[in-house]
Coordinates of N, CA, C and O in Angstrom, one line a residue:
X21 N -14.7 17.3 5.7 CA -14.8 17.2 7.0 C -15.3 15.7 7.2 O -16.3 15.3 6.7
X22 N -14.4 15.3 8.2 CA -14.8 13.7 8.4 C -15.7 12.9 9.2 O -16.2 12.1 9.2
X23 N -16.6 13.9 9.9 CA -17.3 13.5 10.9 C -18.8 12.9 10.0 O -19.5 12.2 10.5
X24 N -18.8 13.5 8.8 CA -19.9 12.9 8.2 C -21.5 13.9 8.5 O -22.5 13.8 7.8
X25 N -21.2 14.7 9.0 CA -22.1 15.8 9.6 C -22.2 16.8 8.6 O -21.3 17.7 8.2
X26 N -23.5 17.1 8.0 CA -23.9 18.2 7.0 C -23.8 19.5 7.8 O -24.4 19.8 9.1
X27 N -23.2 20.5 7.3 CA -23.2 21.7 7.8 C -23.4 22.8 6.9 O -23.1 23.0 5.7
X28 N -24.3 23.9 7.3 CA -24.4 25.1 6.5 C -23.3 26.0 6.8 O -22.8 26.1 7.7
X29 N -23.0 26.7 5.7 CA -21.7 27.6 5.9 C -22.2 28.8 5.1 O -22.8 29.0 4.3
X30 N -21.2 29.9 6.0 CA -21.2 31.2 5.2 C -19.4 31.7 4.9 O -19.4 32.2 6.2
X31 N -19.0 31.5 4.0 CA -17.7 31.9 3.9 C -17.3 33.2 3.9 O -18.4 33.9 3.2
X32 N -16.3 33.9 4.1 CA -15.9 35.3 4.1 C -14.4 35.5 4.3 O -13.7 34.7 4.6
X33 N -14.3 36.9 4.5 CA -12.7 37.0 4.6 C -12.9 38.2 5.8 O -13.7 38.9 5.7
X34 N -11.8 38.0 6.6 CA -11.7 39.3 7.7 C -10.4 39.8 7.4 O -9.3 39.4 7.0
X35 N -10.7 41.1 7.4 CA -9.2 42.0 7.5 C -8.9 42.5 8.6 O -9.9 43.2 9.4
X36 N -7.6 42.5 8.8 CA -7.1 43.3 10.5 C -6.2 44.1 10.0 O -5.2 43.9 9.2
X37 N -6.2 45.1 10.5 CA -5.2 46.5 10.2 C -5.3 47.7 11.2 O -6.1 47.7 11.9
X38 N -4.5 48.6 10.7 CA -4.6 49.8 11.6 C -5.5 50.8 10.9 O -5.8 51.1 9.9
X39 N -6.6 51.3 11.9 CA -7.4 52.1 11.6 C -6.9 53.2 10.9 O -5.9 54.0 11.5
X40 N -7.7 53.8 9.8 CA -7.0 55.2 9.1 C -8.4 55.8 8.8 O -9.3 55.0 8.0
X41 N -8.4 56.9 9.1 CA -9.8 57.9 8.6 C -10.0 57.7 7.0 O -11.0 57.8 6.5
X42 N -8.9 57.7 6.3 CA -8.9 57.7 4.8 C -9.4 56.4 4.4 O -9.8 56.2 3.0
X43 N -9.7 55.4 5.3 CA -10.3 54.2 4.5 C -11.7 53.9 5.1 O -12.3 53.0 4.7
X44 N -12.1 55.1 5.8 CA -13.6 54.7 6.6 C -14.7 54.5 5.6 O -15.6 53.6 5.9
X45 N -14.7 55.0 4.2 CA -15.7 54.4 3.3 C -15.6 52.9 3.1 O -16.6 52.5 2.6
X46 N -14.5 52.2 3.2 CA -14.3 51.1 3.0 C -14.6 50.0 4.3 O -14.7 48.7 4.1
X47 N -15.0 50.3 5.5 CA -15.2 49.7 6.5 C -16.3 49.1 6.6 O -17.3 49.5 5.8
X48 N -16.5 48.1 7.6 CA -17.8 47.2 7.1 C -19.0 48.1 7.8 O -20.3 48.0 7.2
X49 N -18.8 49.1 8.8 CA -20.0 49.8 9.2 C -20.2 51.4 8.6 O -19.0 51.8 8.3
X50 N -21.2 52.1 8.7 CA -21.3 53.2 8.3 C -20.2 54.3 9.1 O -19.9 53.8 10.1
X51 N -19.5 55.3 8.5 CA -18.4 56.0 9.0 C -19.0 56.5 10.3 O -18.0 56.9 11.1
X52 N -20.4 56.9 10.7 CA -20.6 57.4 12.1 C -20.2 56.4 13.3 O -19.8 56.9 14.3
X53 N -19.9 55.2 12.6 CA -19.7 54.2 13.8 C -18.3 54.0 14.2 O -17.9 53.6 15.4
X54 N -17.3 54.9 13.3 CA -15.8 55.1 13.9 C -15.4 56.2 14.4 O -14.3 56.4 14.5
X55 N -16.6 57.1 14.8 CA -16.1 58.3 15.0 C -15.3 58.3 16.4 O -14.4 59.2 16.7
X56 N -15.3 57.5 17.2 CA -14.5 57.2 18.4 C -13.2 56.5 18.1 O -12.8 56.2 19.4
X57 N -13.0 56.0 17.0 CA -11.9 55.2 16.9 C -10.8 56.0 16.7 O -10.8 57.0 15.9
X58 N -9.7 55.5 17.5 CA -8.4 56.2 17.4 C -7.4 55.9 16.0 O -7.4 54.5 16.0
X59 N -6.9 56.8 15.4 CA -6.1 56.4 14.4 C -5.0 55.7 14.8 O -4.4 55.8 15.7
X60 N -4.5 54.5 13.8 CA -3.7 53.5 14.6 C -4.1 52.4 15.3 O -3.3 51.4 15.5
X61 N -5.3 52.6 15.6 CA -5.6 51.3 16.6 C -6.1 50.2 15.5 O -6.4 50.3 14.6
X62 N -5.7 49.0 16.0 CA -6.1 47.9 15.3 C -7.5 47.4 15.2 O -8.1 47.5 16.2
X63 N -7.9 47.2 14.0 CA -9.5 46.8 14.1 C -9.6 45.5 13.1 O -8.6 45.3 12.2
X64 N -10.7 45.2 13.0 CA -11.0 43.9 12.3 C -12.5 44.4 11.6 O -13.2 45.1 12.0
X65 N -12.5 44.0 10.1 CA -13.6 44.2 9.1 C -13.6 43.1 8.7 O -12.8 42.4 8.0
X66 N -15.0 42.6 8.4 CA -15.4 41.8 7.5 C -15.8 41.8 6.0 O -16.3 42.9 5.9
X67 N -15.6 41.1 5.3 CA -15.9 41.5 3.6 C -15.8 40.0 2.9 O -15.6 39.2 3.5
X68 N -16.1 40.3 1.4 CA -16.2 39.3 0.6 C -17.0 38.0 1.2 O -16.8 36.8 1.1
X69 N -18.0 38.4 1.7 CA -19.0 37.1 2.4 C -19.9 36.7 1.1 O -20.4 37.5 0.6
X70 N -19.7 35.5 1.2 CA -20.4 34.7 0.0 C -21.7 34.3 0.5 O -22.1 33.7 1.4
X71 N -22.8 34.6 -0.1 CA -24.4 34.4 0.2 C -24.9 33.2 -0.6 O -25.9 33.6 -1.6
X72 N -24.5 32.1 -0.4 CA -24.7 31.2 -1.5 C -24.3 29.7 -0.6 O -23.6 29.7 0.3
X73 N -25.6 28.8 -0.3 CA -25.1 27.5 0.0 C -24.8 26.5 -1.2 O -24.9 25.2 -0.6
X74 N -24.7 26.8 -2.1 CA -24.4 25.8 -3.3 C -22.8 25.4 -3.3 O -22.2 26.3 -3.4
X75 N -22.9 24.1 -2.7 CA -21.4 23.6 -2.7 C -20.5 23.9 -4.1 O -19.1 24.0 -3.6
X76 N -20.9 24.0 -5.2 CA -19.9 24.2 -6.3 C -19.7 25.7 -6.4 O -18.5 26.1 -6.7
X77 N -20.7 26.6 -6.1 CA -20.3 28.2 -6.0 C -19.3 28.2 -4.7 O -18.5 29.0 -5.0
X78 N -19.6 27.7 -3.4 CA -18.4 27.7 -2.5 C -17.1 27.2 -2.8 O -16.0 27.9 -2.4
X79 N -16.9 26.1 -3.6 CA -15.7 25.4 -4.1 C -14.9 26.4 -4.9 O -13.7 26.9 -4.8
X80 N -15.9 27.1 -5.9 CA -15.3 28.0 -6.8 C -14.7 29.2 -5.9 O -13.8 29.7 -6.3
X81 N -15.4 29.6 -4.9 CA -15.0 31.0 -4.4 C -13.9 30.5 -3.7 O -12.8 31.5 -3.7
X82 N -13.5 29.5 -2.7 CA -12.4 29.2 -2.0 C -11.5 28.9 -2.9 O -10.1 29.4 -2.6
X83 N -11.4 28.4 -3.9 CA -10.4 28.4 -4.9 C -9.9 29.5 -5.4 O -8.6 29.9 -5.5
X84 N -10.7 30.3 -5.6 CA -10.4 32.1 -6.1 C -9.6 32.6 -5.1 O -8.7 33.3 -5.2
X85 N -9.8 32.4 -3.6 CA -9.2 32.9 -2.6 C -7.8 32.2 -2.5 O -6.9 32.6 -1.7
X86 N -7.5 30.9 -3.1 CA -6.5 30.4 -3.0 C -6.3 29.1 -1.9 O -5.5 28.9 -1.4
X87 N -7.8 28.8 -1.7 CA -7.8 27.6 -0.7 C -8.5 26.4 -1.6 O -9.3 26.4 -1.9
X88 N -7.6 25.4 -1.2 CA -7.9 23.8 -1.8 C -8.9 23.2 -0.9 O -9.4 22.4 -1.1
X89 N -8.6 23.5 0.7 CA -9.5 22.6 1.4 C -9.8 23.5 2.7 O -8.9 23.8 3.5
X90 N -11.3 23.9 2.8 CA -11.4 24.8 3.8 C -11.3 24.3 5.2 O -11.2 24.9 5.8
X91 N -11.2 23.1 5.3 CA -11.1 22.5 6.5 C -9.3 22.1 6.8 O -9.2 21.9 7.9
X92 N -8.7 22.7 6.1 CA -7.2 22.7 6.2 C -6.8 24.3 6.9 O -6.6 25.2 6.0
X93 N -7.0 24.4 8.0 CA -6.8 25.8 8.7 C -5.5 26.5 8.5 O -5.5 28.1 8.6
X94 N -4.2 25.6 8.1 CA -3.3 26.4 7.8 C -3.5 27.3 6.5 O -2.4 27.8 6.1
X95 N -4.5 27.0 5.7 CA -4.5 27.7 4.4 C -5.3 29.2 4.6 O -5.7 29.8 3.9
X96 N -5.9 29.5 5.8 CA -6.6 30.4 6.0 C -6.1 31.6 6.1 O -6.7 32.8 6.1
X97 N -4.9 32.0 6.1 CA -4.0 33.1 6.0 C -4.1 33.4 4.4 O -3.5 32.6 3.9
X98 N -4.6 34.4 4.4 CA -4.9 34.7 2.7 C -3.8 35.7 2.4 O -3.5 36.7 2.8
X99 N -3.2 35.6 0.9 CA -2.4 36.5 0.2 C -3.3 37.0 -1.1 O -3.5 36.4 -2.1
X100 N -3.6 38.3 -0.9 CA -4.4 39.0 -2.1 C -3.5 38.7 -3.5 O -4.4 38.7 -4.4
X101 N -2.2 38.6 -3.3 CA -1.5 38.5 -4.6 C -1.8 37.0 -5.4 O -1.3 37.0 -6.3
X102 N -2.2 36.3 -4.4 CA -2.5 35.0 -5.0 C -4.0 34.7 -5.4 O -4.4 33.5 -5.8
X103 N -4.7 35.8 -5.1 CA -6.1 35.3 -5.4 C -6.4 35.6 -6.9 O -5.9 36.3 -7.5
X104 N -7.4 34.9 -7.3 CA -7.9 35.1 -8.6 C -8.9 36.1 -8.7 O -10.1 35.5 -8.5
X105 N -8.8 37.2 -8.7 CA -9.7 38.5 -8.5 C -10.8 38.4 -9.8 O -12.0 38.9 -9.4
X106 N -10.4 38.1 -10.9 CA -11.3 37.9 -12.0 C -12.4 36.9 -11.6 O -13.6 37.2 -11.9
X107 N -12.2 35.8 -11.4 CA -12.8 34.8 -10.7 C -14.0 35.1 -9.6 O -15.2 35.3 -9.5
X108 N -13.3 35.8 -8.6 CA -14.0 36.1 -7.2 C -14.8 37.6 -7.7 O -16.0 37.2 -7.3
X109 N -14.5 38.2 -8.7 CA -15.5 39.4 -9.3 C -16.7 38.7 -9.8 O -17.7 38.8 -9.5
X110 N -16.9 37.9 -10.7 CA -17.8 37.0 -11.3 C -18.5 36.4 -10.2 O -19.9 36.5 -10.3
X111 N -17.8 35.6 -9.3 CA -18.8 34.9 -8.1 C -19.4 36.1 -7.2 O -20.6 36.1 -7.1
X112 N -18.8 37.1 -6.9 CA -19.3 38.1 -6.0 C -20.4 39.0 -6.6 O -21.3 39.4 -5.8
X113 N -20.7 39.2 -7.7 CA -21.5 39.8 -8.8 C -22.9 39.2 -8.5 O -23.8 40.1 -8.2
X114 N -22.8 38.0 -8.6 CA -24.1 37.3 -8.5 C -24.3 36.8 -7.0 O -25.7 36.5 -6.6
X115 N -23.2 36.6 -6.1 CA -23.5 35.9 -4.7 C -22.8 36.6 -3.6 O -22.5 36.4 -2.6
X116 N -22.9 38.0 -3.4 CA -22.2 38.7 -2.5 C -22.0 40.3 -3.0 O -23.2 41.0 -3.7
X117 N -20.9 41.1 -2.7 CA -20.9 42.4 -2.9 C -19.6 42.6 -3.9 O -18.4 42.5 -3.3
X118 N -19.6 43.0 -5.2 CA -18.4 42.9 -5.9 C -17.4 44.3 -5.7 O -16.6 44.3 -5.9
X119 N -18.2 45.3 -5.0 CA -17.6 46.3 -4.3 C -16.4 46.0 -3.2 O -15.6 46.5 -3.1
X120 N -16.5 44.7 -2.8 CA -15.5 44.3 -1.9 C -14.0 44.2 -2.5 O -13.4 43.9 -1.8
X121 N -14.2 43.8 -3.8 CA -12.7 43.5 -4.2 C -12.0 45.2 -4.4 O -10.8 45.0 -3.9
X122 N -12.7 46.2 -4.3 CA -12.4 47.5 -4.2 C -11.8 47.6 -2.7 O -10.7 48.2 -2.4
X123 N -12.6 47.3 -1.8 CA -12.2 47.3 -0.3 C -11.0 46.3 -0.4 O -10.2 46.9 0.4
X124 N -11.0 45.3 -0.8 CA -9.7 44.4 -0.6 C -8.5 45.1 -1.2 O -7.6 44.8 -0.4
X125 N -8.6 45.8 -2.4 CA -7.2 46.6 -2.7 C -6.9 47.6 -1.9 O -5.8 47.6 -1.7
X126 N -7.9 48.3 -1.3 CA -7.5 49.4 -0.4 C -7.1 49.1 0.8 O -6.2 49.6 1.2
X127 N -7.5 47.9 1.6 CA -6.8 47.3 2.6 C -5.6 46.8 2.5 O -4.7 47.0 3.2
X128 N -5.4 46.1 1.2 CA -4.1 45.6 1.0 C -2.9 46.7 0.8 O -1.8 46.4 1.2
X129 N -3.2 47.7 0.0 CA -2.5 49.0 -0.2 C -1.9 49.4 1.1 O -0.7 50.2 1.3
X130 N -2.8 49.3 2.4 CA -2.5 49.8 3.6 C -2.0 48.7 4.4 O -2.0 49.0 5.8
X131 N -1.6 47.5 4.3 CA -1.0 47.0 4.8 C -1.7 45.8 5.9 O -1.2 45.3 6.7
X132 N -3.1 45.7 5.7 CA -4.0 45.0 6.3 C -3.8 43.3 5.9 O -3.0 42.9 4.9
X133 N -4.1 42.6 6.9 CA -3.7 41.1 6.8 C -5.1 40.6 6.6 O -6.3 40.9 7.1
X134 N -5.1 39.5 5.8 CA -6.6 39.0 5.6 C -6.4 37.3 5.8 O -5.6 36.7 5.6
X135 N -7.7 37.0 6.6 CA -7.9 35.7 7.0 C -9.1 35.1 6.1 O -10.1 36.1 6.4
X136 N -9.4 33.9 6.0 CA -10.7 33.3 5.7 C -11.3 32.9 7.0 O -10.8 32.6 7.8
X137 N -12.6 33.3 6.7 CA -13.5 32.9 7.5 C -14.8 32.0 7.5 O -15.2 32.3 6.1
X138 N -14.9 30.8 7.9 CA -15.9 30.0 7.5 C -16.8 29.9 8.7 O -16.9 29.2 9.8
X139 N -18.0 30.8 9.1 CA -19.1 30.4 9.8 C -19.7 29.0 9.4 O -20.6 29.2 8.4
X140 N -19.8 28.2 10.5 CA -20.5 26.8 10.0 C -21.7 26.6 11.2 O -21.2 26.9 12.4
X141 N -22.5 26.1 10.7 CA -23.5 25.6 11.5 C -24.4 24.5 11.1 O -24.4 24.1 10.1
X142 N -25.1 23.4 12.2 CA -25.9 22.7 11.7 C -27.1 23.0 11.5 O -27.9 23.7 12.4
X143 N -27.8 23.0 10.2 CA -29.0 23.3 10.0 C -30.4 22.7 10.7 O -30.1 21.7 11.1

C-alpha cells in the first residue's frame, strides 16, 4: 500500500452461494440460526480467517490462496482449484481453523463462489 500507513489486518475468505440444509453444519453460525432461511436463498459465510498479525504468515497464507498482492483487488476472486491446500492446512492448524478446508471443499462442490476478504484498520 503506497500511503506508508501501518495497518492491522485480518484476512479471510467469504463464500457466497445458495442455502442448502445439507450444508448447515458447514455454515458460520450454529444450525439453529438458519431455521428461518429458505432453501435456495443466496447467503454469505466467512471462513479461513487467519488469526495472525505476522507479515510472513499473512504472505504465506495469501500466496496459498493464489494472491500475490493483497492490494490488487482484481485478485480477490478466488479459485479453489488454484489454492495450495497443503500449505493452507499447515497455516490454519496454527493460526486458524483447519476444519475450514472441509468447509471450503463442501461449498466448492455446491457451486459457491469465493472471495478474499481483508479487514484492515489502523491500530
